[in-house]
Structures are given as structure tokens and as C-alpha cells.
CSV table of C-alpha atoms and ligand atoms in Angstrom, one decimal:
chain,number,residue,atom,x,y,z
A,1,UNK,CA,23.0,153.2,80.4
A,2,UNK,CA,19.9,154.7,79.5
A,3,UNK,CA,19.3,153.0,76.4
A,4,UNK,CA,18.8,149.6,77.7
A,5,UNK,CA,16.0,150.8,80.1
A,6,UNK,CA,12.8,148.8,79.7
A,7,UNK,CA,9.4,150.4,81.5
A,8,UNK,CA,6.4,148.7,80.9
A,9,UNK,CA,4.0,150.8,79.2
A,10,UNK,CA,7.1,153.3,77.4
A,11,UNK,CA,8.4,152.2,74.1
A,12,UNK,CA,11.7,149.5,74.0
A,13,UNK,CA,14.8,151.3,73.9
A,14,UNK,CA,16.9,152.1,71.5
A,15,UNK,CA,19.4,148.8,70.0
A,16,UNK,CA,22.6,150.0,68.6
A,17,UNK,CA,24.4,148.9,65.0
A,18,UNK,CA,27.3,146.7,67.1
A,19,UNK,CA,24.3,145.3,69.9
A,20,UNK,CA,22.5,143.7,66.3
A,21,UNK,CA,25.6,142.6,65.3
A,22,UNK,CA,26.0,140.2,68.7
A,23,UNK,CA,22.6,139.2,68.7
A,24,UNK,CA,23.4,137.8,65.1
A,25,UNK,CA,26.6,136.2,65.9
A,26,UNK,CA,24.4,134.8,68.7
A,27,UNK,CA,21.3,133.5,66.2
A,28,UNK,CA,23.5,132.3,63.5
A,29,UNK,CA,25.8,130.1,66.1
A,30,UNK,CA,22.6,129.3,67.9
A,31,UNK,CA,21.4,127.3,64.5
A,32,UNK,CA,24.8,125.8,63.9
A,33,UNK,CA,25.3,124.7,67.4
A,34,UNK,CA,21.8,122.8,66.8
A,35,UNK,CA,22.0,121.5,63.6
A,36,UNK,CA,25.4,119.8,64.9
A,37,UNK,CA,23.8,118.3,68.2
A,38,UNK,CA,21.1,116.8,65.7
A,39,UNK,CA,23.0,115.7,62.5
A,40,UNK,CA,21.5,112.0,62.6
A,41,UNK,CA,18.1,111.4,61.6
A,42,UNK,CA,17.5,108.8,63.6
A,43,UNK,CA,17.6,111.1,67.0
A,44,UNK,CA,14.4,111.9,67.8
A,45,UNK,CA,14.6,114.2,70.6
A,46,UNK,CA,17.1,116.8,71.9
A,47,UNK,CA,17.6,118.3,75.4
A,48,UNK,CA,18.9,121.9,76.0
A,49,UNK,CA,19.3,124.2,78.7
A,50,UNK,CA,20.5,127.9,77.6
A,51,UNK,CA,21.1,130.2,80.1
A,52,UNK,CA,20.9,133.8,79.2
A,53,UNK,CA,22.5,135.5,82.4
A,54,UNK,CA,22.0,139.4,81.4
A,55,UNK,CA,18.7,138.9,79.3
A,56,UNK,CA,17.1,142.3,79.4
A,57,UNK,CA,13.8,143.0,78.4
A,58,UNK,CA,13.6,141.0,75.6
A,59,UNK,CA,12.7,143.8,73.0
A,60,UNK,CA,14.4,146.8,71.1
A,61,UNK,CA,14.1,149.3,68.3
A,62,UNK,CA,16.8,149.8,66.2
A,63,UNK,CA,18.5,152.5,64.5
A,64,UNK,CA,16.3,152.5,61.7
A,65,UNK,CA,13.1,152.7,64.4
A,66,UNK,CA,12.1,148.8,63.5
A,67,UNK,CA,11.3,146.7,66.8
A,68,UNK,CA,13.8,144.2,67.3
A,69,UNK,CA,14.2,141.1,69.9
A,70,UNK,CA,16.2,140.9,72.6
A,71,UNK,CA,18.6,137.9,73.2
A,72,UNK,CA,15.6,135.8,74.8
A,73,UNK,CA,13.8,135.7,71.5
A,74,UNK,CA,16.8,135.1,69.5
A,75,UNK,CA,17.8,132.5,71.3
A,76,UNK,CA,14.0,131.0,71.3
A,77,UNK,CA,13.9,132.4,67.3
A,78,UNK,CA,17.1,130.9,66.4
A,79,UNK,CA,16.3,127.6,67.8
A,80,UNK,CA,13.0,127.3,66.1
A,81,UNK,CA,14.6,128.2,62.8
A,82,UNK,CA,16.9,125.0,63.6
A,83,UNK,CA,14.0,123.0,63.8
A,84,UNK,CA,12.6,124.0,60.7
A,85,UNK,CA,16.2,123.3,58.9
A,86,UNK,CA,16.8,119.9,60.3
A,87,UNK,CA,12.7,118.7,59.6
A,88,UNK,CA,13.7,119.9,56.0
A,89,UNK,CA,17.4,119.0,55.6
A,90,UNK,CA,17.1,115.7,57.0
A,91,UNK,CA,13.5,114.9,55.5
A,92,UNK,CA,11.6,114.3,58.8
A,93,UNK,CA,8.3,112.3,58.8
A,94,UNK,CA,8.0,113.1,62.8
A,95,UNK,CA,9.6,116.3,63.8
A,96,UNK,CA,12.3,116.8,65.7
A,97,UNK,CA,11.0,116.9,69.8
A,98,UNK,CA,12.8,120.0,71.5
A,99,UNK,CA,12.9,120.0,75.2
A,100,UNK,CA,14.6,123.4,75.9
A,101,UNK,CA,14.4,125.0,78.8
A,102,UNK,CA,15.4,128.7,79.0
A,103,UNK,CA,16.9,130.4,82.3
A,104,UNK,CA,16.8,134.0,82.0
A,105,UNK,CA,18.8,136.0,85.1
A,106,UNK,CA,17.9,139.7,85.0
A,107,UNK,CA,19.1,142.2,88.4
A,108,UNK,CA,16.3,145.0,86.8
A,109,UNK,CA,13.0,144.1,88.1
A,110,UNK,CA,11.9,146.5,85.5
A,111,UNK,CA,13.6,144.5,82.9
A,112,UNK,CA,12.1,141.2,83.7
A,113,UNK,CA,8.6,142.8,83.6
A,114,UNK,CA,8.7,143.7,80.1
A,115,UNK,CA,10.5,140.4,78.5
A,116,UNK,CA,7.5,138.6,80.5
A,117,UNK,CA,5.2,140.7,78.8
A,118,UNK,CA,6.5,140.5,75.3
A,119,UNK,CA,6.9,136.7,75.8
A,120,UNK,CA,3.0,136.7,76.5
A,121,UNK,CA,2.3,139.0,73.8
A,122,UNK,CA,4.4,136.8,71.5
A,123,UNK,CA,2.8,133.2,72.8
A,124,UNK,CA,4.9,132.2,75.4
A,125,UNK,CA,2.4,132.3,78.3
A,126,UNK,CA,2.5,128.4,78.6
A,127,UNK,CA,6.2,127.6,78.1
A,128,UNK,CA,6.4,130.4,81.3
A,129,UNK,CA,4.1,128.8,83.4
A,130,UNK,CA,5.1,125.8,82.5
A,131,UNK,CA,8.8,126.7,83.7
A,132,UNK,CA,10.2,125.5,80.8
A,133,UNK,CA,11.0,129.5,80.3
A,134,UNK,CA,12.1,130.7,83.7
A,135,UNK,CA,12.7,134.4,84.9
A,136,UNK,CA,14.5,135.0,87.9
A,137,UNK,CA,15.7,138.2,89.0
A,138,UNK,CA,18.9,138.8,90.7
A,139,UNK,CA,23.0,139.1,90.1
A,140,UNK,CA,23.8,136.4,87.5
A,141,UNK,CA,27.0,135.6,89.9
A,142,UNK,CA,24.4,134.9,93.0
A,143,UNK,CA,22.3,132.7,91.0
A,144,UNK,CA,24.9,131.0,88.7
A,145,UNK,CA,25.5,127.7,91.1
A,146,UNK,CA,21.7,127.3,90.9
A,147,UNK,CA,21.5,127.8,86.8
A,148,UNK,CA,24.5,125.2,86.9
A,149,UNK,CA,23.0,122.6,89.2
A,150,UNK,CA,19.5,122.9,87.2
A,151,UNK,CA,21.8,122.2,84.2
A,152,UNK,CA,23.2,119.7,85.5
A,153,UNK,CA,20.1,117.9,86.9
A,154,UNK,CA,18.5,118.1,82.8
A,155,UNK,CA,21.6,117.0,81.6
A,156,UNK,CA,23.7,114.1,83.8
A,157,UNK,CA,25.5,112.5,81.4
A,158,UNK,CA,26.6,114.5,78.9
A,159,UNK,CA,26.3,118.2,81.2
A,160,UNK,CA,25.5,120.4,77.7
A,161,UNK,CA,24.3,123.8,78.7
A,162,UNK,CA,24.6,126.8,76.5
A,163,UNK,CA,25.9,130.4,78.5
A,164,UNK,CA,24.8,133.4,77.5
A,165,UNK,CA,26.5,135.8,79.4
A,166,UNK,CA,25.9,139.7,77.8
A,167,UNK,CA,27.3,141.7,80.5
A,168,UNK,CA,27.3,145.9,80.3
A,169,UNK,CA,31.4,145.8,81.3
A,170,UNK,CA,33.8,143.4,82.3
A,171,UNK,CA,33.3,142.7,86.3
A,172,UNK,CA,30.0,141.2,86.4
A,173,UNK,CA,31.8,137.2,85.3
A,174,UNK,CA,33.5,136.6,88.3
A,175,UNK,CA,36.0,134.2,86.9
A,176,UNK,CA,35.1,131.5,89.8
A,177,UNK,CA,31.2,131.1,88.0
A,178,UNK,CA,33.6,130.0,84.1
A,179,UNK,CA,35.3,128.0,86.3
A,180,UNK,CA,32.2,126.3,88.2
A,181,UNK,CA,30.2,125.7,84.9
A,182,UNK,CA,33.2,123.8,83.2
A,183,UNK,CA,34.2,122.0,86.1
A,184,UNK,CA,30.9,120.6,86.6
A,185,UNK,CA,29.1,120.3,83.0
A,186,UNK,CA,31.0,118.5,80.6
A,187,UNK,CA,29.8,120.0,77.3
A,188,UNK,CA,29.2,123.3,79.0
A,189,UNK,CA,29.6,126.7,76.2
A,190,UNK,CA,29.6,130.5,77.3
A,191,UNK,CA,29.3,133.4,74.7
A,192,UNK,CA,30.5,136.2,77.2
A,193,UNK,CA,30.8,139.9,76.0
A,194,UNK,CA,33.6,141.7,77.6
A,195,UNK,CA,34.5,145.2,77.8
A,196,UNK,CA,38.3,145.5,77.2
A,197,UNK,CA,38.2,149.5,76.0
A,198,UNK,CA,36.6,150.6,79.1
A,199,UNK,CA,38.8,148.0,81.0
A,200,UNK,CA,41.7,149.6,79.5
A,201,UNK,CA,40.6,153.5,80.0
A,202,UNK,CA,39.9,152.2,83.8
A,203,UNK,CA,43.2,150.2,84.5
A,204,UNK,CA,45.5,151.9,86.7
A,205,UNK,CA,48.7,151.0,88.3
A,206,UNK,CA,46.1,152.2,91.6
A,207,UNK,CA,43.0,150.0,90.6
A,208,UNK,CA,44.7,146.9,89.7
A,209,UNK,CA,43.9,145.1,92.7
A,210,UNK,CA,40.2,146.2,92.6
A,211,UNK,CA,40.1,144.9,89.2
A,212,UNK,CA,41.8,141.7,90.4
A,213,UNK,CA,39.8,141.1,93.2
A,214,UNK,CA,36.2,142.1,91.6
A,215,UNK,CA,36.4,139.3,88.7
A,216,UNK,CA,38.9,137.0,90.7
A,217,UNK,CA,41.9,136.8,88.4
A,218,UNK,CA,45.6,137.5,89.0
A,219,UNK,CA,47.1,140.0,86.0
A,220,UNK,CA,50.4,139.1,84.9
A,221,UNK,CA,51.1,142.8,85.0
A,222,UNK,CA,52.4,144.3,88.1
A,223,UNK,CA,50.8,147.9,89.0
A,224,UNK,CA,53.7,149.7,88.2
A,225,UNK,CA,54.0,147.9,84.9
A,226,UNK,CA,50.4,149.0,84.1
A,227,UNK,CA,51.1,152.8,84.3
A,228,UNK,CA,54.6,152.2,82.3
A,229,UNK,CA,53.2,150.1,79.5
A,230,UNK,CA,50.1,153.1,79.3
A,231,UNK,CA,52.9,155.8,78.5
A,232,UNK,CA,53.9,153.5,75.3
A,233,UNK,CA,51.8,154.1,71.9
A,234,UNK,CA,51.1,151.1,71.8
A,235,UNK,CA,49.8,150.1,74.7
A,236,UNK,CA,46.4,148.6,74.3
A,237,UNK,CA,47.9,146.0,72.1
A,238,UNK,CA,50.0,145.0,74.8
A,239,UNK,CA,47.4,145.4,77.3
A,240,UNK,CA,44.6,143.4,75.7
A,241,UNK,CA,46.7,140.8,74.7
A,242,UNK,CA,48.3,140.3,78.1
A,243,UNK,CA,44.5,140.4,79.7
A,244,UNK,CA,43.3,138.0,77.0
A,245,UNK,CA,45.9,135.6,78.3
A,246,UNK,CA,45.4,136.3,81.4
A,247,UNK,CA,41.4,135.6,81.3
A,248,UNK,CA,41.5,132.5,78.8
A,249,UNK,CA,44.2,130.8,80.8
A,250,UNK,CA,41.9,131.0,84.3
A,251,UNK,CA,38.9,130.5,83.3
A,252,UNK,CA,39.8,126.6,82.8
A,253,UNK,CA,38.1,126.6,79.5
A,254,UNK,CA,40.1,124.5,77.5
A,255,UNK,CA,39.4,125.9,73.8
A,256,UNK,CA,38.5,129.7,73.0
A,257,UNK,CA,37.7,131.7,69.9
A,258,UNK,CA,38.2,135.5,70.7
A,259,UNK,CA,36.4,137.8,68.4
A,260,UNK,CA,35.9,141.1,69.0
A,261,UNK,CA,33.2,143.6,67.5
A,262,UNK,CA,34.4,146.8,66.8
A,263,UNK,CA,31.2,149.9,67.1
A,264,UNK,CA,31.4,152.0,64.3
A,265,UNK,CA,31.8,155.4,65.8
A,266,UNK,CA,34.2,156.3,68.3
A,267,UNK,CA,35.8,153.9,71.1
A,268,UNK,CA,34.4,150.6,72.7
A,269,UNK,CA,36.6,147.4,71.3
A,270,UNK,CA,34.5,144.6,72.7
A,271,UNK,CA,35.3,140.7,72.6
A,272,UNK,CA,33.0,138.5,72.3
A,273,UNK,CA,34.8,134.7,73.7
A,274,UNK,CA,33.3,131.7,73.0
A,275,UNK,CA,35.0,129.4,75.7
A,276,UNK,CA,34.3,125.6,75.5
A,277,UNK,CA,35.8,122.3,76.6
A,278,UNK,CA,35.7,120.6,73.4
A,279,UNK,CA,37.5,121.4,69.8
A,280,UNK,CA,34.2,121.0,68.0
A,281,UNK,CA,32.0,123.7,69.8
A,282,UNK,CA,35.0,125.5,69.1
A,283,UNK,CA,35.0,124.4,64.9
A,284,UNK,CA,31.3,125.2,64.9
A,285,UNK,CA,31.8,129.0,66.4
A,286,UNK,CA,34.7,129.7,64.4
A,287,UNK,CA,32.7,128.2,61.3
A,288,UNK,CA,29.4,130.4,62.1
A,289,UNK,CA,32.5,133.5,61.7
A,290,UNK,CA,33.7,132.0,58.5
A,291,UNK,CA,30.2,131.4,57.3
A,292,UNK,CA,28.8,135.0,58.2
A,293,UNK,CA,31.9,137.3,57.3
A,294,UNK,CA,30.4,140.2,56.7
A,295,UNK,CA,29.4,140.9,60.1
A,296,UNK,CA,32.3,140.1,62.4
A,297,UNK,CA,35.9,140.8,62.8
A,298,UNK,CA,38.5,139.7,64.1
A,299,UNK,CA,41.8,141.6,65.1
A,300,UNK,CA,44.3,138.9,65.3
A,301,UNK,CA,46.1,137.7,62.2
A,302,UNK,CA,45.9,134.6,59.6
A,303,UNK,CA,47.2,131.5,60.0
A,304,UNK,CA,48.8,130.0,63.1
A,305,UNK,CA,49.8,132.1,66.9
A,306,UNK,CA,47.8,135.0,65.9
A,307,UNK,CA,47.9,137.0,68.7
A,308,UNK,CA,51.7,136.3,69.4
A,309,UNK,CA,52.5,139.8,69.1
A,310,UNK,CA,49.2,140.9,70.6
A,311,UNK,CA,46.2,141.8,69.6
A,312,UNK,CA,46.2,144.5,66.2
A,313,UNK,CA,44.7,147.3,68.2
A,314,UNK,CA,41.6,150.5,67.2
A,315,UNK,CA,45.3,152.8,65.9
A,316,UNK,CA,49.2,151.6,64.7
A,317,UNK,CA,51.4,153.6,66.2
A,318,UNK,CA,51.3,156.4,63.9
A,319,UNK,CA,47.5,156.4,64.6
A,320,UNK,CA,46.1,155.2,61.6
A,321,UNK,CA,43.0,152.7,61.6
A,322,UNK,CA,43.7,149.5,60.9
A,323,UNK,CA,41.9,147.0,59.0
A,324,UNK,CA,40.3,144.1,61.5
A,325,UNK,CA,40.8,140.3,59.8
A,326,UNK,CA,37.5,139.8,58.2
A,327,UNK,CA,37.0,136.6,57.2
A,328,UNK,CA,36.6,137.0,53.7
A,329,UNK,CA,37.0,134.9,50.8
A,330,UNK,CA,40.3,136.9,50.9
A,331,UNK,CA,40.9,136.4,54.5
A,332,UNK,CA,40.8,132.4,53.7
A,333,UNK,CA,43.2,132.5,50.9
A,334,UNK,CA,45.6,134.6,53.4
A,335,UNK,CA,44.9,132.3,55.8
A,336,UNK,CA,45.7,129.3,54.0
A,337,UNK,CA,49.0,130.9,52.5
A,338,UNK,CA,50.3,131.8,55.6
A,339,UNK,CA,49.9,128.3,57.4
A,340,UNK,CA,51.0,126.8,53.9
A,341,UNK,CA,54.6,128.6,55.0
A,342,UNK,CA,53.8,128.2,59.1
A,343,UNK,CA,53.3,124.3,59.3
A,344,UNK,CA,56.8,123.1,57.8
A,345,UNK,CA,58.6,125.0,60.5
A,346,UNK,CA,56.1,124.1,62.8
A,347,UNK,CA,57.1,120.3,62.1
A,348,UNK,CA,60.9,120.7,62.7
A,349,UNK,CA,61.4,120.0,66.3
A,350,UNK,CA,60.1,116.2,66.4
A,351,UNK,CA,61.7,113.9,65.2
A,352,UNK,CA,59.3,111.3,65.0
A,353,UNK,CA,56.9,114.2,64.0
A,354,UNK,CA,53.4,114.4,65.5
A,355,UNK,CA,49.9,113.2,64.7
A,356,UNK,CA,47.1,114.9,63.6
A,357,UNK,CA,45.3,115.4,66.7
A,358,UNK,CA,48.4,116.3,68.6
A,359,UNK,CA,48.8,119.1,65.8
A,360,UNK,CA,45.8,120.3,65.6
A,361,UNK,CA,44.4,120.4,69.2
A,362,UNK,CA,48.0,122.1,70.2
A,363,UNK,CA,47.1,124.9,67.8
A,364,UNK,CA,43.7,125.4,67.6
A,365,UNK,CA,43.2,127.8,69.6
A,366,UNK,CA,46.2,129.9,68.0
A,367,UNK,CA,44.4,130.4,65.1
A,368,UNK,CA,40.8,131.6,63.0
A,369,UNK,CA,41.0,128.6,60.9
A,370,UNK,CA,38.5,125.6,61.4
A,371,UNK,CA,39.5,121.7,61.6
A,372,UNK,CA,38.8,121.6,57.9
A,373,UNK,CA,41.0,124.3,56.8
A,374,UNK,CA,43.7,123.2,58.9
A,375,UNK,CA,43.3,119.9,57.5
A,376,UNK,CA,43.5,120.9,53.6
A,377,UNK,CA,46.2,122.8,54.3
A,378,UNK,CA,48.4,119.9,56.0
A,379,UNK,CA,46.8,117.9,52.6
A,380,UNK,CA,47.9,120.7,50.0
A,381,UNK,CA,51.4,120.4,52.0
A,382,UNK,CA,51.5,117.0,51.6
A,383,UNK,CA,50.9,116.9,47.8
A,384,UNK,CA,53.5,119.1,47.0
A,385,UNK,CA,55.7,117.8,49.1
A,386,UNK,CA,56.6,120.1,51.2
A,387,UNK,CA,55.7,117.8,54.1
A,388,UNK,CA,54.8,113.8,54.2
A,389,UNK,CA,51.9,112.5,56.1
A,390,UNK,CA,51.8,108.8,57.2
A,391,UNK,CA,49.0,107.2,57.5
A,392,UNK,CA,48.4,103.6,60.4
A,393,UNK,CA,50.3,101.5,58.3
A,394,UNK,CA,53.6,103.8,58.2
A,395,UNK,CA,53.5,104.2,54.6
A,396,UNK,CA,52.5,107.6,52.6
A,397,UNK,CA,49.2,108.2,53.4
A,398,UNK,CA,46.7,108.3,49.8
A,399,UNK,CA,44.3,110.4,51.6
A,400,UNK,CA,42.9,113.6,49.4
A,401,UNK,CA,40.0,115.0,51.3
A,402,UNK,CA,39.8,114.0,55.3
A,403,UNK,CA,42.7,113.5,57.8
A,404,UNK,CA,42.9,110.8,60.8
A,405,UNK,CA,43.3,111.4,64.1
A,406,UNK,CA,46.1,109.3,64.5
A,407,UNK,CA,47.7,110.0,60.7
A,408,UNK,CA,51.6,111.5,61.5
A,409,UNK,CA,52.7,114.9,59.9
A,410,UNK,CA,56.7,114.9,59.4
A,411,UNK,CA,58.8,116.6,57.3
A,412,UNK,CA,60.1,114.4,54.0
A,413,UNK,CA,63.6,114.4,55.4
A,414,UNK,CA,62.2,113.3,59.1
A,415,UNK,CA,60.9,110.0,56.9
A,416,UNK,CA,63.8,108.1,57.7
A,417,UNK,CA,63.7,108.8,61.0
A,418,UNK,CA,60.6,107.1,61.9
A,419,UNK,CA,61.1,103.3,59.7
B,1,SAM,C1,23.7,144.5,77.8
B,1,SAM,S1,22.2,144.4,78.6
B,1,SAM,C2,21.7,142.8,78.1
B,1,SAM,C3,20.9,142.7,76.9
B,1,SAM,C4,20.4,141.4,76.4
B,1,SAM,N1,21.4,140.3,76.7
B,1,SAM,C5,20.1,141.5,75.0
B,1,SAM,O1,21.0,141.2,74.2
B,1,SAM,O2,19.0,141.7,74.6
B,1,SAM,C6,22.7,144.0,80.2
B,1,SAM,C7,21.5,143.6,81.1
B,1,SAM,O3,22.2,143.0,82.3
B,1,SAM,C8,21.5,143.4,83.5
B,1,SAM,N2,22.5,143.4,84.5
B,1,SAM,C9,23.5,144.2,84.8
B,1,SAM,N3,24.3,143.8,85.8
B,1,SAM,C10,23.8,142.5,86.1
B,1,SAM,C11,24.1,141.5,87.1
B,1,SAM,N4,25.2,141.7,87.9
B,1,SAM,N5,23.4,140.4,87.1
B,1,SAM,C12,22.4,140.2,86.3
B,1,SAM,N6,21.9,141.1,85.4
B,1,SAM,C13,22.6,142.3,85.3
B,1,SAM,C14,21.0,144.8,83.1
B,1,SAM,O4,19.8,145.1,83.9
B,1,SAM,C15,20.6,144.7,81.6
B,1,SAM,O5,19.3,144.3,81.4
């Protein structure tokens, strides 16, 4: 772990291709998550509370030797680069007022040192003694009821707090803190990275129960079924896809968007989860994906229940690499084919079909497409066809562009059914 070691008075360490590709994930959802908490112009102020519970030292150098910042300062970058967009976008006399207040949980004394350093080198010496950037040293689980309750104290009503929670593996998230921060803030997000290639190399029909018992989840493998699956070629497909159920079903977040970031050399899959409690922090993460292709991918499929046969995994079965979803302009087109031939059958079982919201919150999180590709699809279906869409008043719905809530999807035949 050398390479995240930060000594005050030594050089930052070294920030690897895969690291930069998280923290950019991380900036460009950052300014999309903004921009969408202040689309009116009329709001004058916003409230945040980020929580960056594995924050390091705040400062790297990269493979090419170029310093680089730390998940602190992207997350303090990426919101003033926000601020600047919507005092442009929306043609601001008075800017917008940002009362953000950053939590950053560090166990490395060491660590903490230099990000309070850099953050006085870089001009932050008020906002920290002004605790409106707070450092606190210690293991994120130990201090995560406190981050939570200060949340909750800045934000009663609607409970918005963003979690940023970079851990080196996959035990340091006990699954009771997910489950904490959603039960008690309402708009609560976590980005958590997750190690599921060393989880898999580790995983053993002996350390099951370890594993179990550190994060606080029950597998739905039993401990002989680990070793017996590990003797099939295939078996980290199965594996991660059966942990990814596992994890996303406990943590009692009730929308997810699981992208994982593949390092270029050798092993060490990671995923990357965005877990919320509302479809639209969802839409807005698996737009900033759509939106930035070229750096992330994605190994489930197009289209609808991508990861029914489990995730595609690092080799096929005859060992060959295989090519992550990418979302390309090519990816899109994919997508929309395959839920172009998905939603029909999809539709068969009701008879009074189902509305738009039923639809689309059953299978959002099932799929890499946003609301608004879902929703040109069902419209593309609808003009050809293939399906009929009602809209309040029963009758064929004239809609082109934008969907209701409440508007019913049915196949043609089903029409008579209904009226
Ligand atoms: C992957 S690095 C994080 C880097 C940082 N998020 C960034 O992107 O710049 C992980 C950090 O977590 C810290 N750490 C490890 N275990 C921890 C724990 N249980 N609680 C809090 N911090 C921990 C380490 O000291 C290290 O600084």
C-alpha cells in the first residue's frame, strides 16, 4: 500500500491510470449532481454536506509525474466548477450562495497532516478553521453515526448528504453504516469503491464467515458452494454476480448503478456503486456514464436485466478478454435495439398493462439506460406499433417527446382488454 503513503515534507505518492479514472467519474458526477439540485434560477442558495470517508492526503502525482488532487480537492474543485456553470448557464446577477460543508474521515494521522497542509497551501485555511471543512481522524465505520447525525442536523427536511466512501478493499463498509445513512437521510448518495477481484482471490469455503461477519452481510452461497463454484471456469462471473446481489439487496438502498473500472494491466476488477434512494440520483449517475464514455465501463449488457446471467467477467471461458460495455454512441444504439425487442415481451403478463412509473421504476435498476432513453424507446415502440401507450383519458396517447407517470404501456392486442 505503499503508494498511497503521504509524509509531510516527502513528495505525494504516486496516483495510478484506474485511481484518475475514479476521481473523474467522481468530478464529473459531482457537477451533474449540482447543476440538478440547482436547475431553477430563482434558488438562491444550496446546502450540502459531502462526506469523503477514506480521503487521503489530498494530493498525488501521476503516471506522467504531474501533481494531481486527491478526492478532497475534487470534490471542493468539482463543486466550484458547478458554480461557475450554473452563474453562466442560468445568467446569474447574484451568484449562487454554497454552504458546503466537507467531512473528511482519514485512520492515517500521516494522511490527514498533508491534506491539511495542501488545503492551506491551496487557500483553505479559513473554510478549516471555520469547520466548514472538517478533518477527523479515525475508522470511517467508528465515526460514521456522527458524520450521519451532523448530516442530518444541516439537512432536516430533505436529509441530502453526498458519501464518498474510497475504501483500499472491500471490509472497511460495514453494511450496517449503508444501512444507517439511508435509513436516516432521505436523499442520502454513496459512491463506494469495492474490491471484488481481491474479494474473489480471498473467498474460501473456510473464510466465508469471516467475510460475512466483517462487512455484516449473509452470502447466498453456502461455504461448500464457494469452493465448488471456484473449480468452474467461470466462476468469477458467478461469484460477482451472486455478491452484487447479495450487497445491493442489504444495503437497503433502493436504486443502484454498478460500474466497474477495469486497471489496465493485470488483475483488480473494481466496482464502483452508486447507491441511492431516489430514481433521479440514479438518472444523473448513469447519465454522467453516458455523458463521459470514454472513461468508464461497464461489464453487464444492453438493454433490460443485464446482469441476469452474471456479470461478463476479466476472461470467457476459453480465456479470451472480453470487451466491457462502453457506453458509446454504439453502445446506445445497442442499447436501444435490444430494449426495442425486450419491452413487448416485457408487457405480456398484464392484462391491463402497467404505467409508466410502474415500468420504469421496476426496471431501472436492471439496466445502463437513463429515464430518457427508456422513455424514447417505449415512444419509438409506440409509433410503430409494436406497442400502444394510453395516455389519462384512455385513448392513444399523441405524445412524441416526454412520457407521464401515470400514461399505461400495453400491447395493441391488450387494448381491448382495458375499455
Ligand atoms: C484508496 S485511499 C483513498 C484515497 C482518496 N479517497 C483519494 O481518492 O484521493 C484509502 C485511504 O483510506 C484510509 N483508510 C484505510 N482504512 C480506513 C478506515 N477503516 N477508516 C478510515 N480510513 C481508512 C487510508 O489511510 C487511505 O488514506
Amino acid at each position: 500500500m505503499s503508494h498511497y503513503d503521504w509524509v509531510v515534507g516527502n513528495p505525494p505518492p504516486l496516483l495510478k491510470r484506474h485511481s484518475e479514472v475514479k476521481h473523474a467519474l467522481l468530478r464529473n458526477y459531482l457537477v451533474e449532481y449540482f447543476l440538478t439540485l440547482v436547475s431553477l434560477p430563482q434558488q438562491e442558495k444550496i446546502r450540502l454536506t459531502i462526506v469523503d470517508g477514506f480521503c487521503g492526503g489530498g494530493l498525488y502525482v501521476n503516471e506522467d509525474g504531474i501533481e494531481v488532487p486527491g478526492s478532497p480537492l475534487v470534490i471542493l474543485d468539482a463543486i466550484k466548477e458547478a458554480a461557475v456553470l450554473v452563474n453562466v448557464r442560468q445568467d446569474r446577477r447574484k451568484p449562487i450562495q454554497i454552504d458546503l460543508e466537507l467531512i473528511c474521515i482519514d485512520e492515517c494521522s500521516h494522511a490527514l497532516a498533508f491534506l491539511r497542509k495542501t488545503l492551506d497551501q491551496l487557500g483553505y485555511g479559513a473554510d478549516l478553521a471555520a469547520d466548514r471543512i472538517r478533518l477527523v481522524q479515525g475508522d470511517f465505520a467508528r465515526h460514521c453515526g456522527a458524520a450521519i447525525q451532523r448530516a442530518h442536523d444541516r439537512s432536516r427536511v430533505s436529509g441530502r448528504a453526498l458519501f464518498v466512501l474510497d475504501q483500499y478493499g472491500y471490509s472497511a463498509v460495514p453494511v450496517v453504516c449503508l444501512r444507517d445513512i439511508f435509513a436516516k437521510l432521505k436523499h442520502a448518495e454513496v459512491l463506494l469503491t469495492f474490491y471484488i477481484d481481491s474479494l474473489l482471490n480471498y473467498l474460501s469455503e473456510k473464510n466465508l464467515a469471516d467475510f460475512e461477519r466483517s462487512i455484516g452481510i449473509r452470502t447466498s452461497l453456502s461455504a461448500q458452494e464457494i469452493d465448488e463454484v471456484k473449480q468452474s471456469p467461470s466462476w468469477r462471473v458467478h461469484l460477482q454476480s451472486s455478491l452484487y446481489q447479495d450487497l445491493t439487496s442489504q444495503c437497503s438502498a433502493r436504486f443502484f448503478t454498478p460500474f466497474f473500472i477495469r486497471p489496465e494491466r493485470g488483475h483488480g476488477d473494481f466496482w464502483l456503486l452508486h447507491l441511492s434512494q431516489h430514481w433521479k440520483a440514479r438518472d444523473v449517475m448513469a447519465g454522467t456514464h453516458w455523458r463521459h464514455h470514454n472513461h468508464f465501463a461497464h461489464y453487464g449488457r444492453p438493454g433490460f436485466h443485464m446482469f441476469s446471467t452474471g456479470y461478463i467477467g476479466k476472461f470467457d471461458d476459453e480465456g479470451k478478454l472480453q470487451m466491457g460495455f462502453d457506453f458509446s454512441e454504439i453502445a446506445a444504439t445497442v442499447s436501444k435495439d435490444t430494449m426495442m425487442a425486450q419491452i413487448p415481451a416485457m408487457l405480456f403478463d398484464g392484462a391491463k398493462g402497467m404505467t409508466f412509473e410502474q415500468f420504469f421504476l421496476q426496471l431501472i435498476n436492471t439496466t445502463p439506460a437513463t429515464r430518457a432513453m427508456v422513455e424514447s424507446t417505449l415512444l419509438a415502440l409506440n409509433e410503430g406499433g409494436d406497442i400502444t401507450i394510453l395516455d389519462e383519458t384512455g385513448g392513444a396517447t399523441r405524445a412524441r417527446v416526454h412520457l407521464k407517470p401515470e400514461h399505461v404501456l400495453q400491447l395493441p392486442s391488450q387494448r381491448s382488454f382495458g375499455f
